Amino acid sequence: MPGDIAQTDAYKPLMKSHYELGELFKIHLTNLLFTALTLGIYRFWAKTRIRRYLWSHVEIEGDRLEYTGTAKELLFGFLIIVAVLIIPVLIVPEIISLAAVLSPETQSAVAGVQGLIIFFLIPIAIFRARRYRLTRTRWRGIRGGQTGSSLVYGATSFFWSILNVVTLGLAIPYTRTHLARYRTKHTWFGNRSMVLDAKGRRLYPALFVSFLLYFAVLAVILMLAAALFFPVFQPMFEGRTPSPQEIILSLETSSVQLIVVLVSAAVLFTLPTLWYAATEVRYFASCLNFMNLEFELDTGRWRYVWFIWTNQLMALLSLGLLLPVVYKRYVDFYAERFRYAGSFSERDLSQSELGAPERGEGLADAFDIGGI
Amino acid sequence: MPSVSGRYSDGNTASVRQVRIEIRADGFSISGTDGDLLATWHFDEIELIDDLESNSFLTLARTSQPGARLTIEGAAPCAEILAAIPALSQRRRYPLPSLRQTALYAGIVAAFAVALWFALPKVVDATVRLIPHSWENRIGESVIENVANVFSDKTGDQRFCSTKRGDDALNLLVSTLAGDLHIDFDVRVLDTPVVNALAAPGGHILLFRGLIDQAETPDEVAGVLAHEMAHVIERHATQNAVRQLGLSVVLRALFGDPGMLQAAAESAIGLSYSRDAEAEADRIATELLAGAQISNEGLVSFFTRLAAKRSGQEGLLRYLSTHPPLADRAKLLPPSPNAARPSMTDRNWQRLRSICS
């Protein structure tokens, strides 16, 4: 049939990247400048500008992606969240607790409730932001969509997080796979949804390896701390517990050592998580199905760990200045390594009839989890 | 009729066709390679989605046909399309503000921010004057309570040092420094080896035992005490609390829950005010000492000694510190008056030093 993609057994890349660092930096640096000058309000326009570039410079099967979101939608999405959430839940209690001089116990109780509310809202924010981005993404004029309920997703995430804590992380493969299946089956492009045929138990070997890595890192950090902070630990070697004053006094004179230990801990403790994430992302890619197409992410685990690790470090250490490099590396990585096999009839992929939200991402923006 | 080639999808399915676009007087005729007419797009209803690679890649849309897209690649074909619809670059479906608009808007906001920066001390000052003393006092009590819990491993009144003679010596020094000021100072000694002192809202001052232990002369304690009393006189602690609260409300309304950068901005603003407050407290402390005819050399020598002890950290943490660099502070203090007398008698100094035993 003409217009169909030819059937081959070989996997081939799905995307082609047209990212150019010069162009990306031009957009990113003006974005940073204006965001600073406008005390952050420009960030909605900044996000829209950079996304226009990021979407329109990805090519799939000869056609570019298209980002149809507007800054106004993001701005109003945020204003609504300020009115219904930031002011009543975060600002008002802070003023009350200072004005009424609440006891330390009451203050921590208020902060605890606030923390719980935010913790509950974060997965909801992620799910809602996904819906906004999917409905604002087009390819050949066909747009994406998302079904499912952000409240169900939020509640499930909330209880799964508690379960993960109670089981000391042993439930992680099940809970993460369950949530990924939920997200995927409610992800639509045009009139078709996706399927993730993944089983949590397949990820247990990776979980145990990451546990081992975790203890190895812990041992390294403890040895480093013991070597650098010998004076602090000295009382312990003499068989007594150091008093808080002694600890404060020693820390006061060894701030450089403290920074060394904290930075190495922050950097090294990401390794076990990234190892697990590398296994998971490869497995999930192989379980993904859209219109009978099959997918794979062709990367070694350590290569993936190195890739994410360097990206995060670069973004963090440059305080976001080098984000264009991160974007380009990210898309180039997937353009090279994310592949598909099989064929589908383009005529069977028709326009989406799912609803689209009028405003977007307020929650995700409020909690600074917007990503790009 | 001129014509260019392009790619067309109708917005109903994801199939895409190679097409010929004939440019007529009032619009495009779009037909397939086999010659059958697929659509007629009128110029008035054509919008621009993307113009990429310096106008050698155009994506067009049509208002009356949602999702339909026409893509033209190559410099020459794109030039023909742009010539046919001169206003195309203004007919973007999703326009972003121009650089000029943005710069104008940024300028207004920046001017507003600068104005706020200069108005902030006055606004904070006015707010602080509205706060009743009893309220300030309660906030101060809770600050002292929290600090005492952190730095002392004892509980209740055990955390503070007090002897009849030590208290008398301390109170005599306070009233000598206060002169004819009508302010209630509540000065207490916290039982901890850490070298520090602080002034909380409502006239509460904490001297840490470590400071009295490390001081070589009573004038050094008198100098630090005068500095903390200056904070009380200027109500710096209350101002600080009001400013931090105000800033956090404004920044949260702008950003939501403060992330790392916003928190950094908040503390950077706080730090710059805090260093000004410290410099002001040093100046007023010198006045208090002069009024009591006590030399400020004690304050100078104490800072100099602390600076020497911490010389390793000063360089690294200089810009993150709430206080001006110690060595600079020692240099900035004016020389003391000639007619200086000791801040306390030897006997009272011994009584203060043994207040914790």
Coordinates of N, CA and C in Angstrom, one line a residue, chain A residues 233-348:
Chain A
F233 N 35.4 12.6 65.4 CA 35.1 11.2 65.8 C 36.0 10.7 67.0
Q234 N 37.0 11.5 67.3 CA 38.0 11.1 68.3 C 37.3 10.6 69.6
P235 N 36.3 11.4 70.1 CA 35.7 11.0 71.4 C 35.1 9.6 71.3
M236 N 34.5 9.3 70.1 CA 33.9 8.0 69.9 C 34.9 6.9 70.0
F237 N 36.1 7.1 69.5 CA 37.2 6.1 69.6 C 37.6 5.9 71.0
E238 N 37.4 7.0 71.8 CA 37.8 6.9 73.2 C 36.6 6.4 74.0
G239 N 35.6 6.0 73.3 CA 34.5 5.3 74.0 C 33.4 6.2 74.6
R240 N 33.3 7.5 74.1 CA 32.2 8.3 74.7 C 31.6 9.1 73.5
T241 N 30.3 9.5 73.7 CA 29.6 10.2 72.7 C 30.0 11.7 72.8
P242 N 30.3 12.3 71.6 CA 30.6 13.7 71.7 C 29.3 14.6 71.9
S243 N 29.5 15.7 72.7 CA 28.3 16.5 73.0 C 28.1 17.4 71.8
P244 N 26.8 18.0 71.7 CA 26.5 18.8 70.5 C 27.5 20.0 70.4
Q245 N 27.9 20.5 71.6 CA 28.9 21.7 71.5 C 30.2 21.3 70.8
E246 N 30.7 20.1 71.2 CA 31.9 19.6 70.6 C 31.8 19.4 69.1
I247 N 30.7 18.9 68.7 CA 30.5 18.7 67.3 C 30.4 20.1 66.6
I248 N 29.7 21.0 67.1 CA 29.6 22.4 66.5 C 31.0 23.0 66.5
L249 N 31.7 22.9 67.6 CA 33.1 23.5 67.6 C 34.0 22.9 66.5
S250 N 33.9 21.5 66.3 CA 34.8 20.9 65.3 C 34.3 21.3 63.9
L251 N 33.0 21.4 63.7 CA 32.5 21.7 62.4 C 32.9 23.1 62.0
E252 N 32.9 24.0 63.0 CA 33.2 25.4 62.8 C 34.6 25.6 62.2
T253 N 35.5 24.7 62.6 CA 36.9 24.8 62.1 C 37.2 23.9 60.9
S254 N 36.2 23.2 60.4 CA 36.5 22.3 59.3 C 35.4 22.4 58.2
S255 N 35.0 23.6 57.8 CA 34.0 23.8 56.9 C 34.4 23.3 55.5
V256 N 35.6 23.4 55.1 CA 36.1 22.9 53.8 C 35.9 21.4 53.7
Q257 N 36.3 20.6 54.8 CA 36.2 19.2 54.8 C 34.7 18.8 54.7
L258 N 33.8 19.6 55.4 CA 32.4 19.3 55.4 C 31.9 19.4 54.0
I259 N 32.3 20.5 53.3 CA 31.9 20.7 51.9 C 32.3 19.5 51.0
V260 N 33.6 19.1 51.2 CA 34.1 17.9 50.4 C 33.2 16.7 50.6
V261 N 32.9 16.4 51.9 CA 32.1 15.2 52.2 C 30.7 15.3 51.6
L262 N 30.1 16.5 51.8 CA 28.7 16.6 51.3 C 28.6 16.5 49.8
V263 N 29.6 17.2 49.1 CA 29.6 17.1 47.7 C 29.8 15.7 47.1
S264 N 30.8 15.0 47.7 CA 31.1 13.7 47.2 C 29.9 12.8 47.5
A265 N 29.2 13.0 48.7 CA 28.0 12.2 49.0 C 26.9 12.5 47.9
A266 N 26.7 13.8 47.7 CA 25.6 14.1 46.7 C 25.9 13.5 45.4
V267 N 27.2 13.6 44.9 CA 27.5 13.1 43.6 C 27.4 11.5 43.6
L268 N 28.0 10.9 44.6 CA 28.1 9.4 44.5 C 26.8 8.7 44.8
F269 N 26.0 9.3 45.6 CA 24.7 8.6 46.0 C 23.7 8.6 44.8
T270 N 24.0 9.3 43.7 CA 23.1 9.2 42.6 C 23.4 7.9 41.8
L271 N 24.6 7.3 42.0 CA 25.0 6.2 41.2 C 24.0 5.0 41.3
P272 N 23.7 4.5 42.5 CA 22.8 3.3 42.6 C 21.4 3.6 41.9
T273 N 20.9 4.8 42.1 CA 19.6 5.2 41.5 C 19.7 5.2 39.9
L274 N 20.8 5.7 39.4 CA 21.0 5.8 38.0 C 21.2 4.4 37.4
W275 N 21.9 3.6 38.1 CA 22.1 2.2 37.6 C 20.7 1.5 37.4
Y276 N 19.9 1.7 38.4 CA 18.5 1.1 38.3 C 17.8 1.8 37.2
A277 N 17.8 3.1 37.1 CA 17.1 3.8 36.1 C 17.6 3.4 34.7
A278 N 18.9 3.1 34.5 CA 19.4 2.6 33.2 C 18.7 1.3 32.8
T279 N 18.7 0.4 33.8 CA 18.1 -0.9 33.5 C 16.6 -0.7 33.1
E280 N 15.9 0.1 33.9 CA 14.5 0.3 33.8 C 14.2 0.9 32.4
V281 N 14.9 2.0 32.0 CA 14.6 2.7 30.8 C 14.8 1.8 29.6
R282 N 15.8 0.9 29.6 CA 16.0 0.0 28.5 C 14.9 -1.1 28.5
Y283 N 14.5 -1.6 29.7 CA 13.5 -2.6 29.7 C 12.1 -2.0 29.3
F284 N 11.8 -0.8 29.8 CA 10.5 -0.2 29.4 C 10.5 0.1 27.9
A285 N 11.6 0.5 27.3 CA 11.6 0.8 25.9 C 11.3 -0.5 25.1
S286 N 11.8 -1.6 25.6 CA 11.6 -2.9 24.9 C 10.1 -3.4 25.1
C287 N 9.4 -2.8 26.1 CA 8.1 -3.3 26.4 C 7.0 -2.4 25.8
L288 N 7.5 -1.3 25.2 CA 6.6 -0.3 24.6 C 6.0 -0.7 23.3
N289 N 4.7 -0.4 23.1 CA 4.0 -0.8 21.9 C 3.1 0.3 21.5
F290 N 3.3 0.8 20.2 CA 2.3 1.8 19.7 C 2.0 1.4 18.3
M291 N 0.8 1.1 18.0 CA 0.3 0.7 16.7 C 1.2 -0.5 16.2
N292 N 1.4 -1.5 17.1 CA 2.2 -2.7 16.7 C 3.7 -2.4 16.4
L293 N 4.1 -1.2 16.6 CA 5.6 -0.9 16.4 C 6.3 -1.4 17.6
E294 N 7.5 -1.9 17.5 CA 8.3 -2.3 18.6 C 9.5 -1.3 18.7
F295 N 9.9 -1.2 20.0 CA 11.0 -0.2 20.2 C 12.1 -0.8 21.0
E296 N 13.3 -0.1 21.0 CA 14.4 -0.5 21.8 C 15.3 0.8 22.1
L297 N 15.9 0.7 23.2 CA 16.9 1.8 23.5 C 18.2 1.1 23.6
D298 N 19.0 1.4 22.5 CA 20.3 0.7 22.3 C 21.4 1.3 23.1
T299 N 21.5 1.1 24.4 CA 22.6 1.7 25.2 C 23.1 0.7 26.3
G300 N 24.4 0.7 26.6 CA 24.9 0.0 27.7 C 24.5 0.7 29.0
R301 N 24.4 0.0 30.1 CA 24.0 0.6 31.3 C 24.9 1.7 31.8
W302 N 26.2 1.4 31.8 CA 27.2 2.4 32.2 C 27.2 3.6 31.3
R303 N 27.0 3.4 30.0 CA 26.9 4.5 29.1 C 25.8 5.4 29.5
Y304 N 24.6 4.8 29.8 CA 23.4 5.6 30.2 C 23.7 6.3 31.5
V305 N 24.3 5.6 32.5 CA 24.6 6.2 33.8 C 25.5 7.5 33.6
W306 N 26.5 7.3 32.8 CA 27.5 8.4 32.5 C 26.7 9.5 31.8
F307 N 25.9 9.2 30.9 CA 25.1 10.2 30.1 C 24.3 11.1 31.0
I308 N 23.4 10.4 31.8 CA 22.6 11.2 32.7 C 23.4 11.9 33.8
W309 N 24.4 11.3 34.3 CA 25.2 11.8 35.4 C 25.9 13.1 34.9
T310 N 26.5 13.0 33.8 CA 27.2 14.2 33.3 C 26.2 15.3 32.9
N311 N 25.0 15.0 32.4 CA 24.0 16.0 32.0 C 23.6 16.7 33.3
Q312 N 23.3 15.9 34.4 CA 22.8 16.6 35.6 C 23.9 17.5 36.2
L313 N 25.1 17.0 36.2 CA 26.2 17.7 36.8 C 26.4 19.0 36.0
M314 N 26.4 18.9 34.7 CA 26.6 20.1 33.9 C 25.5 21.1 34.1
A315 N 24.2 20.7 34.2 CA 23.1 21.6 34.4 C 23.3 22.3 35.8
L316 N 23.7 21.5 36.8 CA 23.7 22.0 38.1 C 24.9 22.9 38.4
L317 N 26.1 22.5 37.9 CA 27.3 23.2 38.2 C 27.3 24.6 37.4
S318 N 26.7 24.6 36.3 CA 26.7 25.8 35.5 C 25.4 26.7 35.9
L319 N 24.7 26.3 36.9 CA 23.5 27.0 37.4 C 22.5 27.1 36.2
G320 N 22.5 26.1 35.3 CA 21.5 26.2 34.2 C 22.0 26.9 33.0
L321 N 23.2 27.5 33.0 CA 23.8 28.2 31.9 C 24.0 27.3 30.7
L322 N 24.4 26.0 31.0 CA 24.8 25.1 29.9 C 23.6 24.2 29.5
L323 N 22.4 24.6 29.9 CA 21.2 23.7 29.5 C 21.1 23.4 28.0
P324 N 21.5 24.4 27.1 CA 21.4 24.0 25.7 C 22.3 22.8 25.4
V325 N 23.5 22.7 26.0 CA 24.3 21.5 25.7 C 23.6 20.2 26.2
V326 N 22.9 20.4 27.4 CA 22.2 19.2 27.9 C 21.0 18.8 27.0
Y327 N 20.3 19.8 26.5 CA 19.2 19.5 25.6 C 19.7 18.8 24.3
K328 N 20.8 19.3 23.8 CA 21.3 18.8 22.5 C 21.8 17.3 22.8
R329 N 22.6 17.2 23.9 CA 23.1 15.8 24.2 C 21.9 14.8 24.3
Y330 N 20.9 15.3 25.0 CA 19.8 14.4 25.3 C 19.1 14.0 24.0
V331 N 18.7 14.9 23.2 CA 18.0 14.5 21.9 C 18.9 13.8 21.0
D332 N 20.2 14.2 20.9 CA 21.1 13.4 20.0 C 21.2 12.0 20.5
F333 N 21.3 11.8 21.8 CA 21.4 10.4 22.4 C 20.2 9.6 22.0
Y334 N 19.0 10.2 22.1 CA 17.8 9.4 21.8 C 17.6 9.3 20.2
A335 N 18.1 10.3 19.5 CA 18.0 10.2 18.0 C 18.9 9.0 17.5
E336 N 20.0 8.8 18.2 CA 20.9 7.8 17.8 C 20.4 6.4 18.3
R337 N 19.9 6.3 19.5 CA 19.8 5.1 20.2 C 18.3 4.6 20.4
F338 N 17.3 5.5 20.3 CA 16.0 5.0 20.4 C 15.5 4.6 19.0
R339 N 15.2 3.3 18.9 CA 14.9 2.8 17.5 C 13.6 2.0 17.5
Y340 N 13.0 1.9 16.3 CA 11.8 1.1 16.3 C 11.8 0.1 15.1
A341 N 10.9 -0.9 15.2 CA 10.8 -1.8 14.1 C 9.4 -2.1 13.8
G342 N 9.1 -2.5 12.6 CA 7.7 -2.8 12.3 C 7.1 -1.7 11.4
S343 N 5.8 -1.9 11.0 CA 5.2 -0.9 10.1 C 3.8 -0.6 10.6
F344 N 3.3 0.5 10.2 CA 1.9 0.8 10.5 C 1.3 1.6 9.4
S345 N 0.0 1.5 9.3 CA -0.6 2.3 8.2 C -0.9 3.7 8.7
E346 N -0.4 4.7 8.0 CA -0.5 6.1 8.4 C -2.0 6.5 8.4
R347 N -2.8 5.8 7.5 CA -4.2 6.2 7.4 C -5.0 5.8 8.7
D348 N -4.4 4.8 9.4 CA -5.1 4.3 10.6 C -4.9 5.3 11.8

